[in-house]
Amino acid sequence: MRPGIFWATPVEQLRVLAADEWRALEDAHQQRVSRYADPYLARRSAGQKHPVEDFLFTYYTQKPGQLRRWHPGAGTILLGDEAAARAEWKHYRRLDDGGLAALGLPAGSTAVTVDVAGFLADRKEAVAFAGIILRNTAARPAQFGCFGLHEWAMVYHQDRFDLRHEYLQLRLGSAGTDKVVEDNRIRCTHFDAFRFYTPDATVLNEFAPSRENQRHMEQPGCLHANMDLYKWAYKLLPLLPSELVMDCFELSWRIRAMDMQASPYDLEEWGYPAIPIETAQGKAAYVEHQRSFAAEAALLRERLAGALSAATAVGAR
């Protein structure tokens, strides 16, 4: 977008929200986040941990306070005096009189929007990488033969290495867990799962995922690749709307629960009954969930890629 140009998108394609409209959306978003964030913050204050429900706040870099902050996304104009504070937020800007006139608003009115051009300039590499991951992953065939064994590989020969979840018990014990790893094919394609394998398990994996080959390795059946839609979404804030980010968050939350149910840990007392992937029935149940999550993720991946492409096109004009 060239300096001095209010907006490269036709005015009729913009979403203009009065103060009462966008504040209602902001309140709804914050209530949606509170369902997940408040219990986590209470546990953290009490020095308590949860092996399933803390994960999205401890593994990913987006913190509860950041997640609570509502963003309307590119192409939305927020009106009213309460919007003025947002002009000080990173990658936001206040409309000048020319921009106000284009919307038919009086000079001096308060109207704030996402600074699309500024974001795309500042986050050029992140935007490009997210776009590559989203497109490449969607273009590959889904694989459904991993059966969640990445979690088992993370504690393979755990007597020699530190257990990741030191306050949890292995459902089959150390020897039983090791046998499951040895009796099955380990076929993880996701680097950010593979990198937590114990050294003895690394050599058992049929693939060698790395940060360098990530863009060529990730595939849409992978639970962790689908969980990471949340990561790509929040890394593109405030370009993307918070509603889309939370849709990705909630899918990731449900995937994490199933992922841990299929793990070697005994989570019965936490309210998460096991999916015993060491059995044929457990494997079938795992694949059924995996396929369902992959279908949901495909729609979200398409929405993310579309929103990113649209914003990038606006910024390039």
PDB file of C-alpha atoms in Angstrom:
ATOM      1  CA  MET A   1       0.000   0.000   0.000  1.00  0.00           C
ATOM      2  CA  ARG A   2       1.520   3.345  -1.038  1.00  0.00           C
ATOM      3  CA  PRO A   3       1.951   6.144   1.570  1.00  0.00           C
ATOM      4  CA  GLY A   4      -0.993   8.531   1.547  1.00  0.00           C
ATOM      5  CA  ILE A   5      -3.451   5.907   0.258  1.00  0.00           C
ATOM      6  CA  PHE A   6      -6.205   5.257   2.796  1.00  0.00           C
ATOM      7  CA  TRP A   7      -7.045   1.712   1.735  1.00  0.00           C
ATOM      8  CA  ALA A   8      -6.492  -0.333  -1.372  1.00  0.00           C
ATOM      9  CA  THR A   9      -9.748  -2.204  -0.946  1.00  0.00           C
ATOM     10  CA  PRO A  10     -12.963  -0.591  -2.227  1.00  0.00           C
ATOM     11  CA  VAL A  11     -14.822   1.140   0.584  1.00  0.00           C
ATOM     12  CA  GLU A  12     -17.892  -1.079   0.083  1.00  0.00           C
ATOM     13  CA  GLN A  13     -15.759  -4.126   0.968  1.00  0.00           C
ATOM     14  CA  LEU A  14     -14.718  -2.738   4.351  1.00  0.00           C
ATOM     15  CA  ARG A  15     -16.469  -3.637   7.583  1.00  0.00           C
ATOM     16  CA  VAL A  16     -17.217  -0.564   9.663  1.00  0.00           C
ATOM     17  CA  LEU A  17     -18.234  -1.206  13.271  1.00  0.00           C
ATOM     18  CA  ALA A  18     -19.758   1.279  15.666  1.00  0.00           C
ATOM     19  CA  ALA A  19     -18.476   1.234  19.233  1.00  0.00           C
ATOM     20  CA  ASP A  20     -21.383  -0.806  20.608  1.00  0.00           C
ATOM     21  CA  GLU A  21     -20.962  -3.378  17.826  1.00  0.00           C
ATOM     22  CA  TRP A  22     -17.256  -4.006  18.238  1.00  0.00           C
ATOM     23  CA  ARG A  23     -17.355  -3.868  22.025  1.00  0.00           C
ATOM     24  CA  ALA A  24     -19.974  -6.654  21.983  1.00  0.00           C
ATOM     25  CA  LEU A  25     -17.666  -8.734  19.778  1.00  0.00           C
ATOM     26  CA  GLU A  26     -14.742  -7.983  22.084  1.00  0.00           C
ATOM     27  CA  ASP A  27     -16.726  -9.039  25.172  1.00  0.00           C
ATOM     28  CA  ALA A  28     -17.852 -12.278  23.496  1.00  0.00           C
ATOM     29  CA  HIS A  29     -14.269 -13.092  22.549  1.00  0.00           C
ATOM     30  CA  GLN A  30     -12.974 -12.483  26.055  1.00  0.00           C
ATOM     31  CA  GLN A  31     -15.664 -14.709  27.537  1.00  0.00           C
ATOM     32  CA  ARG A  32     -14.728 -17.417  25.038  1.00  0.00           C
ATOM     33  CA  VAL A  33     -11.070 -17.199  26.062  1.00  0.00           C
ATOM     34  CA  SER A  34     -11.880 -17.154  29.782  1.00  0.00           C
ATOM     35  CA  ARG A  35     -13.339 -20.660  29.609  1.00  0.00           C
ATOM     36  CA  TYR A  36      -9.825 -21.960  28.918  1.00  0.00           C
ATOM     37  CA  ALA A  37      -7.535 -19.315  30.370  1.00  0.00           C
ATOM     38  CA  ASP A  38      -9.101 -18.774  33.792  1.00  0.00           C
ATOM     39  CA  PRO A  39      -8.631 -22.371  35.036  1.00  0.00           C
ATOM     40  CA  TYR A  40      -5.057 -22.357  33.763  1.00  0.00           C
ATOM     41  CA  LEU A  41      -4.255 -19.091  35.544  1.00  0.00           C
ATOM     42  CA  ALA A  42      -5.841 -20.390  38.755  1.00  0.00           C
ATOM     43  CA  ARG A  43      -3.722 -23.544  38.602  1.00  0.00           C
ATOM     44  CA  ARG A  44      -0.602 -21.549  37.892  1.00  0.00           C
ATOM     45  CA  SER A  45      -1.243 -19.311  40.910  1.00  0.00           C
ATOM     46  CA  ALA A  46      -1.704 -22.429  43.059  1.00  0.00           C
ATOM     47  CA  GLY A  47       1.470 -24.050  41.704  1.00  0.00           C
ATOM     48  CA  GLN A  48      -0.506 -26.852  40.079  1.00  0.00           C
ATOM     49  CA  LYS A  49      -0.097 -28.514  36.672  1.00  0.00           C
ATOM     50  CA  HIS A  50      -2.458 -30.187  34.242  1.00  0.00           C
ATOM     51  CA  PRO A  51      -0.912 -32.504  31.628  1.00  0.00           C
ATOM     52  CA  VAL A  52      -3.597 -31.813  29.026  1.00  0.00           C
ATOM     53  CA  GLU A  53      -5.187 -28.441  29.650  1.00  0.00           C
ATOM     54  CA  ASP A  54      -2.049 -26.392  30.322  1.00  0.00           C
ATOM     55  CA  PHE A  55      -0.392 -27.345  27.071  1.00  0.00           C
ATOM     56  CA  LEU A  56      -1.624 -24.638  24.723  1.00  0.00           C
ATOM     57  CA  PHE A  57      -0.512 -21.970  27.206  1.00  0.00           C
ATOM     58  CA  THR A  58       2.884 -23.455  28.021  1.00  0.00           C
ATOM     59  CA  TYR A  59       4.074 -24.978  24.741  1.00  0.00           C
ATOM     60  CA  TYR A  60       2.944 -22.179  22.447  1.00  0.00           C
ATOM     61  CA  THR A  61       4.214 -18.627  22.879  1.00  0.00           C
ATOM     62  CA  GLN A  62       0.813 -16.917  22.928  1.00  0.00           C
ATOM     63  CA  LYS A  63      -0.008 -16.120  26.562  1.00  0.00           C
ATOM     64  CA  PRO A  64      -3.507 -15.802  28.058  1.00  0.00           C
ATOM     65  CA  GLY A  65      -3.367 -12.004  28.195  1.00  0.00           C
ATOM     66  CA  GLN A  66      -2.420 -11.842  24.538  1.00  0.00           C
ATOM     67  CA  LEU A  67      -5.141 -14.298  23.582  1.00  0.00           C
ATOM     68  CA  ARG A  68      -7.767 -12.224  25.423  1.00  0.00           C
ATOM     69  CA  ARG A  69      -6.966  -9.160  23.322  1.00  0.00           C
ATOM     70  CA  TRP A  70      -9.582  -9.029  20.579  1.00  0.00           C
ATOM     71  CA  HIS A  71      -8.562  -8.150  17.028  1.00  0.00           C
ATOM     72  CA  PRO A  72     -11.105  -7.540  14.254  1.00  0.00           C
ATOM     73  CA  GLY A  73      -8.663  -8.443  11.464  1.00  0.00           C
ATOM     74  CA  ALA A  74      -7.651  -6.595   8.326  1.00  0.00           C
ATOM     75  CA  GLY A  75     -10.372  -4.644   6.555  1.00  0.00           C
ATOM     76  CA  THR A  76     -12.365  -3.650   9.643  1.00  0.00           C
ATOM     77  CA  ILE A  77     -12.753  -0.072  10.874  1.00  0.00           C
ATOM     78  CA  LEU A  78     -13.498   0.476  14.571  1.00  0.00           C
ATOM     79  CA  LEU A  79     -15.337   3.689  15.412  1.00  0.00           C
ATOM     80  CA  GLY A  80     -15.757   5.646  18.623  1.00  0.00           C
ATOM     81  CA  ASP A  81     -13.599   7.235  21.287  1.00  0.00           C
ATOM     82  CA  GLU A  82     -12.860   3.843  22.881  1.00  0.00           C
ATOM     83  CA  ALA A  83     -11.067   2.806  19.711  1.00  0.00           C
ATOM     84  CA  ALA A  84      -8.490   5.582  20.129  1.00  0.00           C
ATOM     85  CA  ALA A  85      -6.369   3.506  22.522  1.00  0.00           C
ATOM     86  CA  ARG A  86      -5.908   0.907  19.797  1.00  0.00           C
ATOM     87  CA  ALA A  87      -4.064   3.419  17.661  1.00  0.00           C
ATOM     88  CA  GLU A  88      -1.162   2.897  20.080  1.00  0.00           C
ATOM     89  CA  TRP A  89      -1.222  -0.885  19.633  1.00  0.00           C
ATOM     90  CA  LYS A  90       1.385  -2.379  17.367  1.00  0.00           C
ATOM     91  CA  HIS A  91       0.246  -2.648  13.734  1.00  0.00           C
ATOM     92  CA  TYR A  92      -2.794  -0.417  14.164  1.00  0.00           C
ATOM     93  CA  ARG A  93      -3.315   3.076  12.842  1.00  0.00           C
ATOM     94  CA  ARG A  94      -5.831   5.878  13.098  1.00  0.00           C
ATOM     95  CA  LEU A  95      -7.533   7.072   9.929  1.00  0.00           C
ATOM     96  CA  ASP A  96      -6.691  10.567   8.793  1.00  0.00           C
ATOM     97  CA  ASP A  97      -9.273  13.002   7.459  1.00  0.00           C
ATOM     98  CA  GLY A  98      -8.874  11.622   3.932  1.00  0.00           C
ATOM     99  CA  GLY A  99      -9.686   8.143   5.151  1.00  0.00           C
ATOM    100  CA  LEU A 100     -12.632   9.418   7.143  1.00  0.00           C
ATOM    101  CA  ALA A 101     -13.986  11.299   4.131  1.00  0.00           C
ATOM    102  CA  ALA A 102     -13.771   8.120   2.041  1.00  0.00           C
ATOM    103  CA  LEU A 103     -16.094   6.490   4.570  1.00  0.00           C
ATOM    104  CA  GLY A 104     -18.410   9.496   4.734  1.00  0.00           C
ATOM    105  CA  LEU A 105     -17.366  10.295   8.303  1.00  0.00           C
ATOM    106  CA  PRO A 106     -16.812  13.807   9.686  1.00  0.00           C
ATOM    107  CA  ALA A 107     -13.259  15.117   9.972  1.00  0.00           C
ATOM    108  CA  GLY A 108     -11.836  14.520  13.428  1.00  0.00           C
ATOM    109  CA  SER A 109     -13.843  11.337  14.029  1.00  0.00           C
ATOM    110  CA  THR A 110     -12.083   8.472  15.773  1.00  0.00           C
ATOM    111  CA  ALA A 111     -11.618   5.475  13.497  1.00  0.00           C
ATOM    112  CA  VAL A 112      -8.897   2.836  13.865  1.00  0.00           C
ATOM    113  CA  THR A 113      -7.895  -0.084  11.671  1.00  0.00           C
ATOM    114  CA  VAL A 114      -5.135  -2.651  11.274  1.00  0.00           C
ATOM    115  CA  ASP A 115      -2.025  -1.289   9.568  1.00  0.00           C
ATOM    116  CA  VAL A 116      -1.858  -4.011   6.918  1.00  0.00           C
ATOM    117  CA  ALA A 117       1.085  -2.557   5.020  1.00  0.00           C
ATOM    118  CA  GLY A 118       3.090  -2.055   8.198  1.00  0.00           C
ATOM    119  CA  PHE A 119       2.444  -5.604   9.367  1.00  0.00           C
ATOM    120  CA  LEU A 120       3.388  -7.120   6.027  1.00  0.00           C
ATOM    121  CA  ALA A 121       6.597  -5.105   5.965  1.00  0.00           C
ATOM    122  CA  ASP A 122       7.581  -5.955   9.551  1.00  0.00           C
ATOM    123  CA  ARG A 123       6.619  -9.631   9.411  1.00  0.00           C
ATOM    124  CA  LYS A 124       7.540 -10.408   5.818  1.00  0.00           C
ATOM    125  CA  GLU A 125       9.424 -13.640   6.543  1.00  0.00           C
ATOM    126  CA  ALA A 126       6.845 -14.955   9.021  1.00  0.00           C
ATOM    127  CA  VAL A 127       4.020 -14.272   6.578  1.00  0.00           C
ATOM    128  CA  ALA A 128       5.864 -15.997   3.749  1.00  0.00           C
ATOM    129  CA  PHE A 129       6.717 -19.064   5.840  1.00  0.00           C
ATOM    130  CA  ALA A 130       3.180 -19.411   7.192  1.00  0.00           C
ATOM    131  CA  GLY A 131       1.825 -19.240   3.668  1.00  0.00           C
ATOM    132  CA  ILE A 132       4.231 -21.926   2.460  1.00  0.00           C
ATOM    133  CA  ILE A 133       3.384 -24.280   5.343  1.00  0.00           C
ATOM    134  CA  LEU A 134      -0.360 -23.819   4.880  1.00  0.00           C
ATOM    135  CA  ARG A 135      -0.280 -24.356   1.111  1.00  0.00           C
ATOM    136  CA  ASN A 136       2.223 -27.206   1.090  1.00  0.00           C
ATOM    137  CA  THR A 137       0.519 -29.120   3.873  1.00  0.00           C
ATOM    138  CA  ALA A 138      -2.873 -28.844   2.194  1.00  0.00           C
ATOM    139  CA  ALA A 139      -1.420 -30.113  -1.092  1.00  0.00           C
ATOM    140  CA  ARG A 140      -0.107 -33.400   0.339  1.00  0.00           C
ATOM    141  CA  PRO A 141      -2.056 -36.602   0.899  1.00  0.00           C
ATOM    142  CA  ALA A 142      -2.974 -37.258   4.525  1.00  0.00           C
ATOM    143  CA  GLN A 143      -1.253 -40.135   6.322  1.00  0.00           C
ATOM    144  CA  PHE A 144      -3.111 -42.035   9.028  1.00  0.00           C
ATOM    145  CA  GLY A 145      -0.637 -44.704  10.071  1.00  0.00           C
ATOM    146  CA  CYS A 146       1.257 -43.101  12.954  1.00  0.00           C
ATOM    147  CA  PHE A 147      -1.233 -44.101  15.718  1.00  0.00           C
ATOM    148  CA  GLY A 148       0.111 -41.430  18.074  1.00  0.00           C
ATOM    149  CA  LEU A 149       3.340 -43.310  18.687  1.00  0.00           C
ATOM    150  CA  HIS A 150       5.303 -40.056  18.854  1.00  0.00           C
ATOM    151  CA  GLU A 151       4.314 -39.711  22.533  1.00  0.00           C
ATOM    152  CA  TRP A 152       5.532 -43.248  23.200  1.00  0.00           C
ATOM    153  CA  ALA A 153       8.830 -42.551  21.449  1.00  0.00           C
ATOM    154  CA  MET A 154       9.349 -39.590  23.777  1.00  0.00           C
ATOM    155  CA  VAL A 155       9.653 -41.969  26.747  1.00  0.00           C
ATOM    156  CA  TYR A 156      11.287 -44.939  25.013  1.00  0.00           C
ATOM    157  CA  HIS A 157      13.980 -46.365  27.322  1.00  0.00           C
ATOM    158  CA  GLN A 158      12.868 -43.765  29.839  1.00  0.00           C
ATOM    159  CA  ASP A 159      15.059 -45.303  32.527  1.00  0.00           C
ATOM    160  CA  ARG A 160      18.042 -43.915  30.624  1.00  0.00           C
ATOM    161  CA  PHE A 161      16.509 -40.497  30.008  1.00  0.00           C
ATOM    162  CA  ASP A 162      14.374 -37.907  31.797  1.00  0.00           C
ATOM    163  CA  LEU A 163      10.623 -38.526  31.624  1.00  0.00           C
ATOM    164  CA  ARG A 164       8.837 -35.542  30.055  1.00  0.00           C
ATOM    165  CA  HIS A 165       5.823 -35.669  32.386  1.00  0.00           C
ATOM    166  CA  GLU A 166       7.573 -36.509  35.604  1.00  0.00           C
ATOM    167  CA  TYR A 167       4.357 -36.415  37.681  1.00  0.00           C
ATOM    168  CA  LEU A 168       2.535 -38.996  35.532  1.00  0.00           C
ATOM    169  CA  GLN A 169       2.646 -42.773  35.521  1.00  0.00           C
ATOM    170  CA  LEU A 170       3.124 -44.905  32.429  1.00  0.00           C
ATOM    171  CA  ARG A 171      -0.018 -46.947  31.832  1.00  0.00           C
ATOM    172  CA  LEU A 172       1.925 -50.089  30.791  1.00  0.00           C
ATOM    173  CA  GLY A 173       5.075 -49.410  32.801  1.00  0.00           C
ATOM    174  CA  SER A 174       8.508 -48.804  31.291  1.00  0.00           C
ATOM    175  CA  ALA A 175       9.009 -52.266  29.816  1.00  0.00           C
ATOM    176  CA  GLY A 176       5.493 -52.419  28.377  1.00  0.00           C
ATOM    177  CA  THR A 177       5.873 -48.966  26.841  1.00  0.00           C
ATOM    178  CA  ASP A 178       9.189 -49.893  25.250  1.00  0.00           C
ATOM    179  CA  LYS A 179       7.646 -53.039  23.777  1.00  0.00           C
ATOM    180  CA  VAL A 180       4.866 -51.024  22.091  1.00  0.00           C
ATOM    181  CA  VAL A 181       7.508 -48.821  20.466  1.00  0.00           C
ATOM    182  CA  GLU A 182       9.504 -51.839  19.315  1.00  0.00           C
ATOM    183  CA  ASP A 183       6.462 -53.749  18.005  1.00  0.00           C
ATOM    184  CA  ASN A 184       5.175 -50.913  15.817  1.00  0.00           C
ATOM    185  CA  ARG A 185       6.340 -48.778  12.918  1.00  0.00           C
ATOM    186  CA  ILE A 186       7.265 -45.265  14.048  1.00  0.00           C
ATOM    187  CA  ARG A 187       6.307 -42.913  11.220  1.00  0.00           C
ATOM    188  CA  CYS A 188       6.230 -39.344  12.545  1.00  0.00           C
ATOM    189  CA  THR A 189       6.491 -36.552   9.958  1.00  0.00           C
ATOM    190  CA  HIS A 190       6.353 -33.585  12.346  1.00  0.00           C
ATOM    191  CA  PHE A 191       9.635 -32.106  13.514  1.00  0.00           C
ATOM    192  CA  ASP A 192       8.262 -30.472  16.658  1.00  0.00           C
ATOM    193  CA  ALA A 193       7.151 -33.895  17.886  1.00  0.00           C
ATOM    194  CA  PHE A 194      10.181 -35.769  16.576  1.00  0.00           C
ATOM    195  CA  ARG A 195      12.630 -33.441  18.321  1.00  0.00           C
ATOM    196  CA  PHE A 196      11.371 -34.647  21.718  1.00  0.00           C
ATOM    197  CA  TYR A 197      12.125 -38.301  21.012  1.00  0.00           C
ATOM    198  CA  THR A 198      14.638 -39.993  23.265  1.00  0.00           C
ATOM    199  CA  PRO A 199      17.919 -40.632  21.438  1.00  0.00           C
ATOM    200  CA  ASP A 200      17.202 -44.353  21.292  1.00  0.00           C
ATOM    201  CA  ALA A 201      13.844 -43.710  19.594  1.00  0.00           C
ATOM    202  CA  THR A 202      15.141 -41.242  17.014  1.00  0.00           C
ATOM    203  CA  VAL A 203      16.782 -43.952  14.930  1.00  0.00           C
ATOM    204  CA  LEU A 204      13.531 -45.968  14.877  1.00  0.00           C
ATOM    205  CA  ASN A 205      11.556 -43.270  13.055  1.00  0.00           C
ATOM    206  CA  GLU A 206      11.048 -43.996   9.363  1.00  0.00           C
ATOM    207  CA  PHE A 207      11.344 -40.300   8.491  1.00  0.00           C
ATOM    208  CA  ALA A 208      13.910 -37.669   9.429  1.00  0.00           C
ATOM    209  CA  PRO A 209      11.883 -34.478   9.913  1.00  0.00           C
ATOM    210  CA  SER A 210      13.889 -31.322  10.519  1.00  0.00           C
ATOM    211  CA  ARG A 211      13.311 -27.586  10.644  1.00  0.00           C
ATOM    212  CA  GLU A 212      14.933 -27.370   7.223  1.00  0.00           C
ATOM    213  CA  ASN A 213      12.602 -29.894   5.547  1.00  0.00           C
ATOM    214  CA  GLN A 214       9.479 -28.961   7.521  1.00  0.00           C
ATOM    215  CA  ARG A 215       7.865 -27.211   4.569  1.00  0.00           C
ATOM    216  CA  HIS A 216       8.259 -30.380   2.507  1.00  0.00           C
ATOM    217  CA  MET A 217       7.381 -32.915   5.226  1.00  0.00           C
ATOM    218  CA  GLU A 218       4.216 -31.791   7.015  1.00  0.00           C
ATOM    219  CA  GLN A 219       1.003 -33.488   5.941  1.00  0.00           C
ATOM    220  CA  PRO A 220      -2.666 -32.903   6.800  1.00  0.00           C
ATOM    221  CA  GLY A 221      -3.293 -36.123   8.710  1.00  0.00           C
ATOM    222  CA  CYS A 222      -0.760 -35.209  11.398  1.00  0.00           C
ATOM    223  CA  LEU A 223      -2.304 -34.237  14.721  1.00  0.00           C
ATOM    224  CA  HIS A 224       0.516 -31.849  15.535  1.00  0.00           C
ATOM    225  CA  ALA A 225       0.428 -30.147  12.142  1.00  0.00           C
ATOM    226  CA  ASN A 226      -3.282 -29.570  12.708  1.00  0.00           C
ATOM    227  CA  MET A 227      -2.716 -28.335  16.248  1.00  0.00           C
ATOM    228  CA  ASP A 228      -0.183 -25.888  14.839  1.00  0.00           C
ATOM    229  CA  LEU A 229      -2.884 -24.113  12.854  1.00  0.00           C
ATOM    230  CA  TYR A 230      -3.365 -22.230  16.107  1.00  0.00           C
ATOM    231  CA  LYS A 231       0.303 -21.205  16.044  1.00  0.00           C
ATOM    232  CA  TRP A 232       0.180 -19.921  12.474  1.00  0.00           C
ATOM    233  CA  ALA A 233      -3.055 -18.076  13.244  1.00  0.00           C
ATOM    234  CA  TYR A 234      -1.813 -16.176  16.291  1.00  0.00           C
ATOM    235  CA  LYS A 235       1.500 -15.366  14.617  1.00  0.00           C
ATOM    236  CA  LEU A 236      -0.542 -13.498  12.005  1.00  0.00           C
ATOM    237  CA  LEU A 237      -2.402 -11.329  14.539  1.00  0.00           C
ATOM    238  CA  PRO A 238      -3.704  -8.657  14.170  1.00  0.00           C
ATOM    239  CA  LEU A 239      -3.930  -9.334  10.437  1.00  0.00           C
ATOM    240  CA  LEU A 240      -6.389 -12.176  11.114  1.00  0.00           C
ATOM    241  CA  PRO A 241      -9.560 -11.867  13.204  1.00  0.00           C
ATOM    242  CA  SER A 242      -9.527 -13.261  16.723  1.00  0.00           C
ATOM    243  CA  GLU A 243     -12.586 -15.395  15.949  1.00  0.00           C
ATOM    244  CA  LEU A 244     -10.527 -17.391  13.452  1.00  0.00           C
ATOM    245  CA  VAL A 245      -7.661 -17.696  15.915  1.00  0.00           C
ATOM    246  CA  MET A 246     -10.024 -19.067  18.552  1.00  0.00           C
ATOM    247  CA  ASP A 247     -11.521 -21.549  16.100  1.00  0.00           C
ATOM    248  CA  CYS A 248      -7.972 -22.858  15.609  1.00  0.00           C
ATOM    249  CA  PHE A 249      -7.327 -22.776  19.371  1.00  0.00           C
ATOM    250  CA  GLU A 250     -10.395 -24.861  20.158  1.00  0.00           C
ATOM    251  CA  LEU A 251      -9.539 -27.456  17.533  1.00  0.00           C
ATOM    252  CA  SER A 252      -6.011 -27.632  18.929  1.00  0.00           C
ATOM    253  CA  TRP A 253      -7.445 -28.042  22.450  1.00  0.00           C
ATOM    254  CA  ARG A 254      -9.515 -31.055  21.396  1.00  0.00           C
ATOM    255  CA  ILE A 255      -6.643 -32.584  19.451  1.00  0.00           C
ATOM    256  CA  ARG A 256      -4.371 -32.271  22.474  1.00  0.00           C
ATOM    257  CA  ALA A 257      -6.916 -34.129  24.609  1.00  0.00           C
ATOM    258  CA  MET A 258      -7.114 -37.031  22.151  1.00  0.00           C
ATOM    259  CA  ASP A 259      -3.357 -37.044  21.629  1.00  0.00           C
ATOM    260  CA  MET A 260      -2.809 -37.518  25.358  1.00  0.00           C
ATOM    261  CA  GLN A 261      -5.538 -40.154  25.622  1.00  0.00           C
ATOM    262  CA  ALA A 262      -3.538 -42.151  23.072  1.00  0.00           C
ATOM    263  CA  SER A 263      -0.274 -41.502  24.914  1.00  0.00           C
ATOM    264  CA  PRO A 264       1.465 -43.990  27.215  1.00  0.00           C
ATOM    265  CA  TYR A 265       0.407 -42.037  30.312  1.00  0.00           C
ATOM    266  CA  ASP A 266      -2.348 -43.032  32.720  1.00  0.00           C
ATOM    267  CA  LEU A 267      -4.699 -40.034  32.676  1.00  0.00           C
ATOM    268  CA  GLU A 268      -7.827 -41.759  33.985  1.00  0.00           C
ATOM    269  CA  GLU A 269      -7.845 -39.763  37.222  1.00  0.00           C
ATOM    270  CA  TRP A 270      -7.585 -36.543  35.197  1.00  0.00           C
ATOM    271  CA  GLY A 271     -10.786 -37.428  33.350  1.00  0.00           C
ATOM    272  CA  TYR A 272      -9.153 -38.661  30.151  1.00  0.00           C
ATOM    273  CA  PRO A 273      -9.699 -42.396  29.577  1.00  0.00           C
ATOM    274  CA  ALA A 274      -7.092 -44.163  27.481  1.00  0.00           C
ATOM    275  CA  ILE A 275      -7.277 -44.877  23.779  1.00  0.00           C
ATOM    276  CA  PRO A 276      -5.161 -48.062  23.864  1.00  0.00           C
ATOM    277  CA  ILE A 277      -3.286 -47.783  20.576  1.00  0.00           C
ATOM    278  CA  GLU A 278      -1.358 -50.946  21.433  1.00  0.00           C
ATOM    279  CA  THR A 279      -4.543 -52.831  20.445  1.00  0.00           C
ATOM    280  CA  ALA A 280      -6.325 -53.118  17.090  1.00  0.00           C
ATOM    281  CA  GLN A 281      -9.432 -51.510  18.571  1.00  0.00           C
ATOM    282  CA  GLY A 282      -7.416 -48.623  19.947  1.00  0.00           C
ATOM    283  CA  LYS A 283      -5.695 -48.062  16.622  1.00  0.00           C
ATOM    284  CA  ALA A 284      -9.050 -47.980  14.847  1.00  0.00           C
ATOM    285  CA  ALA A 285     -10.432 -45.463  17.346  1.00  0.00           C
ATOM    286  CA  TYR A 286      -7.330 -43.320  16.952  1.00  0.00           C
ATOM    287  CA  VAL A 287      -7.632 -43.226  13.157  1.00  0.00           C
ATOM    288  CA  GLU A 288     -11.327 -42.378  13.365  1.00  0.00           C
ATOM    289  CA  HIS A 289     -10.555 -39.337  15.527  1.00  0.00           C
ATOM    290  CA  GLN A 290      -7.562 -38.446  13.384  1.00  0.00           C
ATOM    291  CA  ARG A 291      -9.621 -38.407  10.199  1.00  0.00           C
ATOM    292  CA  SER A 292     -12.293 -36.254  11.808  1.00  0.00           C
ATOM    293  CA  PHE A 293      -9.722 -33.754  13.042  1.00  0.00           C
ATOM    294  CA  ALA A 294      -8.058 -33.707   9.616  1.00  0.00           C
ATOM    295  CA  ALA A 295     -11.370 -32.797   7.981  1.00  0.00           C
ATOM    296  CA  GLU A 296     -11.920 -29.925  10.420  1.00  0.00           C
ATOM    297  CA  ALA A 297      -8.340 -28.764  10.018  1.00  0.00           C
ATOM    298  CA  ALA A 298      -8.642 -28.746   6.227  1.00  0.00           C
ATOM    299  CA  LEU A 299     -11.436 -26.181   6.452  1.00  0.00           C
ATOM    300  CA  LEU A 300      -9.497 -24.037   8.917  1.00  0.00           C
ATOM    301  CA  ARG A 301      -6.337 -24.296   6.825  1.00  0.00           C
ATOM    302  CA  GLU A 302      -8.313 -23.086   3.825  1.00  0.00           C
ATOM    303  CA  ARG A 303      -9.734 -20.167   5.810  1.00  0.00           C
ATOM    304  CA  LEU A 304      -6.295 -19.200   7.096  1.00  0.00           C
ATOM    305  CA  ALA A 305      -4.702 -19.383   3.669  1.00  0.00           C
ATOM    306  CA  GLY A 306      -7.548 -17.391   2.152  1.00  0.00           C
ATOM    307  CA  ALA A 307      -7.403 -14.659   4.789  1.00  0.00           C
ATOM    308  CA  LEU A 308      -3.639 -14.428   4.448  1.00  0.00           C
ATOM    309  CA  SER A 309      -3.781 -14.255   0.657  1.00  0.00           C
ATOM    310  CA  ALA A 310      -6.457 -11.548   0.744  1.00  0.00           C
ATOM    311  CA  ALA A 311      -4.500  -9.418   3.214  1.00  0.00           C
ATOM    312  CA  THR A 312      -1.274  -9.881   1.279  1.00  0.00           C
ATOM    313  CA  ALA A 313      -2.991  -8.794  -1.923  1.00  0.00           C
ATOM    314  CA  VAL A 314      -4.286  -5.652  -0.210  1.00  0.00           C
ATOM    315  CA  GLY A 315      -0.846  -4.787   1.110  1.00  0.00           C
ATOM    316  CA  ALA A 316       0.760  -5.217  -2.290  1.00  0.00           C
ATOM    317  CA  ARG A 317      -1.519  -2.726  -4.055  1.00  0.00           C
TER     318      ARG A 317
END
